[in-house]
PDB file of C-alpha atoms in Angstrom:
ATOM      1  CA  CYS A   1     -29.600  19.594 -22.289  1.00 70.00           C
ATOM      2  CA  VAL A   2     -28.789  21.419 -19.049  1.00 71.00           C
ATOM      3  CA  PHE A   3     -27.612  24.538 -20.889  1.00 72.00           C
ATOM      4  CA  THR A   4     -30.447  24.717 -23.400  1.00 77.00           C
ATOM      5  CA  ARG A   5     -33.665  23.240 -22.080  1.00 76.00           C
ATOM      6  CA  PRO A   6     -36.273  24.454 -21.843  1.00 81.00           C
ATOM      7  CA  PRO A   7     -35.111  27.017 -24.413  1.00 81.00           C
ATOM      8  CA  GLU A   8     -37.653  29.664 -23.408  1.00 85.00           C
ATOM      9  CA  VAL A   9     -36.376  29.565 -19.817  1.00 86.00           C
ATOM     10  CA  MET A  10     -32.683  29.369 -20.713  1.00 81.00           C
ATOM     11  CA  GLY A  11     -32.994  32.102 -23.340  1.00 81.00           C
ATOM     12  CA  VAL A  12     -31.168  30.201 -26.090  1.00 78.00           C
ATOM     13  CA  SER A  13     -32.054  30.196 -29.752  1.00 79.00           C
ATOM     14  CA  ASP A  14     -29.552  27.550 -30.843  1.00 79.00           C
ATOM     15  CA  TYR A  15     -30.955  24.669 -28.763  1.00 76.00           C
ATOM     16  CA  GLU A  16     -30.719  22.219 -31.675  1.00 78.00           C
ATOM     17  CA  ASN A  17     -27.017  22.984 -32.132  1.00 79.00           C
ATOM     18  CA  PRO A  18     -25.790  24.688 -28.969  1.00 79.00           C
ATOM     19  CA  CYS A  19     -22.177  25.833 -28.846  1.00 82.00           C
ATOM     20  CA  GLN A  20     -21.789  27.122 -25.283  1.00 86.00           C
ATOM     21  CA  MET A  21     -19.643  24.204 -24.136  1.00 88.00           C
ATOM     22  CA  GLU A  22     -17.516  24.297 -27.279  1.00 91.00           C
ATOM     23  CA  ARG A  23     -16.835  27.988 -26.745  1.00 92.00           C
ATOM     24  CA  LEU A  24     -15.806  27.375 -23.135  1.00 92.00           C
ATOM     25  CA  LEU A  25     -13.573  24.449 -24.095  1.00 94.00           C
ATOM     26  CA  ASP A  26     -12.026  26.323 -27.013  1.00 94.00           C
ATOM     27  CA  ALA A  27     -11.261  29.266 -24.713  1.00 93.00           C
ATOM     28  CA  ALA A  28      -9.571  26.799 -22.344  1.00 91.00           C
ATOM     29  CA  GLY A  29      -7.414  25.440 -25.174  1.00 91.00           C
ATOM     30  CA  ILE A  30      -9.293  22.154 -25.514  1.00 92.00           C
ATOM     31  CA  GLU A  31      -9.891  20.922 -29.065  1.00 93.00           C
ATOM     32  CA  THR A  32     -13.518  19.997 -29.749  1.00 95.00           C
ATOM     33  CA  VAL A  33     -15.009  17.814 -32.477  1.00 94.00           C
ATOM     34  CA  GLU A  34     -18.298  18.097 -34.325  1.00 91.00           C
ATOM     35  CA  TRP A  35     -20.567  15.137 -33.686  1.00 89.00           C
ATOM     36  CA  ASN A  36     -24.181  14.269 -34.350  1.00 89.00           C
ATOM     37  CA  TYR A  37     -25.234  13.159 -30.876  1.00 91.00           C
ATOM     38  CA  LYS A  38     -24.158  16.113 -28.748  1.00 88.00           C
ATOM     39  CA  THR A  39     -27.789  17.002 -27.973  1.00 86.00           C
ATOM     40  CA  LYS A  40     -29.221  13.491 -27.843  1.00 89.00           C
ATOM     41  CA  CYS A  41     -30.720  12.308 -24.583  1.00 89.00           C
ATOM     42  CA  CYS A  42     -28.805   9.704 -22.592  1.00 92.00           C
ATOM     43  CA  GLY A  43     -32.043   8.388 -21.118  1.00 91.00           C
ATOM     44  CA  ALA A  44     -31.674  10.481 -17.971  1.00 90.00           C
ATOM     45  CA  ALA A  45     -33.592   8.887 -15.104  1.00 89.00           C
ATOM     46  CA  LEU A  46     -34.746   6.026 -17.339  1.00 88.00           C
ATOM     47  CA  SER A  47     -31.496   4.384 -16.283  1.00 90.00           C
ATOM     48  CA  ILE A  48     -33.296   3.622 -13.020  1.00 92.00           C
ATOM     49  CA  SER A  49     -36.747   2.643 -14.262  1.00 94.00           C
ATOM     50  CA  ASN A  50     -35.864   1.191 -17.678  1.00 94.00           C
ATOM     51  CA  THR A  51     -32.128   0.647 -17.794  1.00 94.00           C
ATOM     52  CA  GLU A  52     -32.141  -1.105 -21.168  1.00 95.00           C
ATOM     53  CA  ILE A  53     -33.461   1.991 -22.954  1.00 95.00           C
ATOM     54  CA  ALA A  54     -30.796   4.184 -21.353  1.00 95.00           C
ATOM     55  CA  LEU A  55     -28.068   1.679 -22.258  1.00 96.00           C
ATOM     56  CA  ASP A  56     -29.160   1.687 -25.899  1.00 97.00           C
ATOM     57  CA  LEU A  57     -29.369   5.489 -26.062  1.00 96.00           C
ATOM     58  CA  CYS A  58     -25.921   5.829 -24.489  1.00 97.00           C
ATOM     59  CA  LYS A  59     -24.457   3.270 -26.897  1.00 98.00           C
ATOM     60  CA  GLU A  60     -25.488   5.558 -29.759  1.00 97.00           C
ATOM     61  CA  ILE A  61     -23.930   8.592 -28.071  1.00 97.00           C
ATOM     62  CA  LEU A  62     -20.666   6.772 -27.316  1.00 98.00           C
ATOM     63  CA  SER A  63     -20.518   5.184 -30.789  1.00 97.00           C
ATOM     64  CA  ASP A  64     -20.946   8.520 -32.528  1.00 97.00           C
ATOM     65  CA  ALA A  65     -18.371  10.222 -30.307  1.00 97.00           C
ATOM     66  CA  LYS A  66     -15.862   7.474 -30.994  1.00 96.00           C
ATOM     67  CA  SER A  67     -16.545   7.480 -34.748  1.00 96.00           C
ATOM     68  CA  ARG A  68     -15.854  11.235 -34.822  1.00 96.00           C
ATOM     69  CA  GLY A  69     -12.501  10.784 -33.113  1.00 95.00           C
ATOM     70  CA  ALA A  70     -13.466  12.057 -29.669  1.00 96.00           C
ATOM     71  CA  ASP A  71     -11.222  10.777 -26.898  1.00 95.00           C
ATOM     72  CA  MET A  72     -13.324  12.307 -24.108  1.00 96.00           C
ATOM     73  CA  ILE A  73     -16.917  13.395 -23.575  1.00 97.00           C
ATOM     74  CA  VAL A  74     -17.557  16.556 -21.580  1.00 96.00           C
ATOM     75  CA  VAL A  75     -20.932  16.955 -19.881  1.00 96.00           C
ATOM     76  CA  ALA A  76     -22.743  19.402 -17.641  1.00 92.00           C
ATOM     77  CA  CYS A  77     -25.566  17.098 -16.551  1.00 92.00           C
ATOM     78  CA  PRO A  78     -25.158  14.641 -13.644  1.00 93.00           C
ATOM     79  CA  LEU A  79     -27.470  12.125 -15.314  1.00 94.00           C
ATOM     80  CA  CYS A  80     -25.409  12.223 -18.509  1.00 95.00           C
ATOM     81  CA  HIS A  81     -22.320  11.609 -16.401  1.00 97.00           C
ATOM     82  CA  VAL A  82     -23.861   8.641 -14.605  1.00 96.00           C
ATOM     83  CA  ASN A  83     -25.222   7.087 -17.778  1.00 96.00           C
ATOM     84  CA  LEU A  84     -22.085   7.590 -19.882  1.00 98.00           C
ATOM     85  CA  ASP A  85     -19.435   6.935 -17.201  1.00 98.00           C
ATOM     86  CA  LEU A  86     -20.924   4.586 -14.592  1.00 96.00           C
ATOM     87  CA  ARG A  87     -22.888   2.532 -17.115  1.00 97.00           C
ATOM     88  CA  GLN A  88     -20.224   2.458 -19.841  1.00 98.00           C
ATOM     89  CA  GLY A  89     -19.085  -1.020 -18.768  1.00 97.00           C
ATOM     90  CA  GLN A  90     -22.663  -2.321 -18.953  1.00 96.00           C
ATOM     91  CA  ILE A  91     -23.070  -0.786 -22.410  1.00 97.00           C
ATOM     92  CA  GLU A  92     -19.826  -2.383 -23.595  1.00 97.00           C
ATOM     93  CA  ARG A  93     -20.871  -5.813 -22.302  1.00 97.00           C
ATOM     94  CA  LYS A  94     -24.408  -5.593 -23.691  1.00 96.00           C
ATOM     95  CA  HIS A  95     -23.277  -4.578 -27.177  1.00 95.00           C
ATOM     96  CA  ASN A  96     -19.900  -6.364 -27.222  1.00 97.00           C
ATOM     97  CA  LEU A  97     -18.068  -3.081 -27.792  1.00 97.00           C
ATOM     98  CA  LYS A  98     -15.105  -1.287 -26.246  1.00 97.00           C
ATOM     99  CA  PHE A  99     -15.295   2.457 -25.773  1.00 97.00           C
ATOM    100  CA  LYS A 100     -13.161   3.390 -22.747  1.00 96.00           C
ATOM    101  CA  ILE A 101     -14.065   7.041 -23.312  1.00 98.00           C
ATOM    102  CA  PRO A 102     -13.579   9.141 -20.181  1.00 98.00           C
ATOM    103  CA  VAL A 103     -16.494  11.393 -19.275  1.00 98.00           C
ATOM    104  CA  LEU A 104     -15.714  14.616 -17.417  1.00 98.00           C
ATOM    105  CA  TYR A 105     -17.815  17.504 -16.243  1.00 97.00           C
ATOM    106  CA  ILE A 106     -17.157  20.830 -17.927  1.00 95.00           C
ATOM    107  CA  THR A 107     -16.250  22.203 -14.495  1.00 96.00           C
ATOM    108  CA  GLN A 108     -13.626  19.484 -14.057  1.00 97.00           C
ATOM    109  CA  VAL A 109     -12.015  20.274 -17.404  1.00 96.00           C
ATOM    110  CA  ILE A 110     -11.904  23.983 -16.578  1.00 95.00           C
ATOM    111  CA  GLY A 111     -10.454  23.098 -13.166  1.00 96.00           C
ATOM    112  CA  LEU A 112      -7.686  21.048 -14.796  1.00 96.00           C
ATOM    113  CA  VAL A 113      -6.828  23.907 -17.130  1.00 94.00           C
ATOM    114  CA  LEU A 114      -6.639  26.220 -14.115  1.00 95.00           C
ATOM    115  CA  GLY A 115      -4.187  23.846 -12.429  1.00 95.00           C
ATOM    116  CA  LEU A 116      -6.350  21.952  -9.958  1.00 96.00           C
ATOM    117  CA  SER A 117      -5.464  18.317  -9.362  1.00 96.00           C
ATOM    118  CA  VAL A 118      -7.362  15.248 -10.518  1.00 96.00           C
ATOM    119  CA  GLU A 119      -7.897  14.371  -6.849  1.00 96.00           C
ATOM    120  CA  ASP A 120      -9.201  17.832  -5.941  1.00 96.00           C
ATOM    121  CA  LEU A 121     -11.666  17.619  -8.824  1.00 98.00           C
ATOM    122  CA  GLY A 122     -12.779  14.055  -8.043  1.00 97.00           C
ATOM    123  CA  ILE A 123     -11.780  12.743 -11.464  1.00 98.00           C
ATOM    124  CA  ASP A 124     -10.005   9.836  -9.796  1.00 97.00           C
ATOM    125  CA  LYS A 125     -13.448   8.647  -8.616  1.00 97.00           C
ATOM    126  CA  HIS A 126     -14.847   8.177 -12.132  1.00 98.00           C
ATOM    127  CA  PHE A 127     -15.477   4.693 -13.477  1.00 97.00           C
ATOM    128  CA  VAL A 128     -13.699   5.159 -16.823  1.00 98.00           C
ATOM    129  CA  ASP A 129     -10.082   5.983 -16.050  1.00 97.00           C
ATOM    130  CA  ALA A 130      -9.045   9.314 -17.526  1.00 97.00           C
ATOM    131  CA  SER A 131      -5.461   9.428 -16.216  1.00 95.00           C
ATOM    132  CA  LYS A 132      -3.685   8.153 -19.342  1.00 95.00           C
ATOM    133  CA  LEU A 133      -5.561  10.564 -21.600  1.00 95.00           C
ATOM    134  CA  LEU A 134      -5.073  13.500 -19.250  1.00 96.00           C
ATOM    135  CA  LYS A 135      -1.332  12.802 -19.121  1.00 95.00           C
ATOM    136  CA  GLU A 136      -1.191  12.633 -22.936  1.00 94.00           C
ATOM    137  CA  LYS A 137      -3.038  15.963 -23.158  1.00 90.00           C
ATOM    138  CA  ARG A 138      -0.794  17.428 -20.445  1.00 88.00           C
ATOM    139  CA  LEU A 139      -3.764  18.218 -18.269  1.00 87.00           C
ATOM    140  CA  MET A 140      -2.270  16.455 -15.248  1.00 81.00           C
TER     141      MET A 140
END
């Protein structure tokens, strides 16, 4: 949403199926997957005023990512990060599911590829531990 909305301000024509992040990740050597919920809203600030709605929206996003074989979600928006990382435990408890999908900012992924450390990028402060996956992918 951060890259494409509002489309008239951001100057994008592909706001229903944006590919900016995929192009950046592909250029960095990161494999991406096609998934249905990449442009769906996480609930944004509703996580403060109506948490249950945000939890349900994020469950759909996480479920679709997992069903498509994603082992990480990359975001640009701070609210997406909060709702998908910080609240992932709440979502799992509410829906009796296990996701354990790390959520990283696009800038953090690019930083890893450029050789910055997990600590320098603040990835060690996330709620869903990414260290095992990052070691498997040789990003740390």
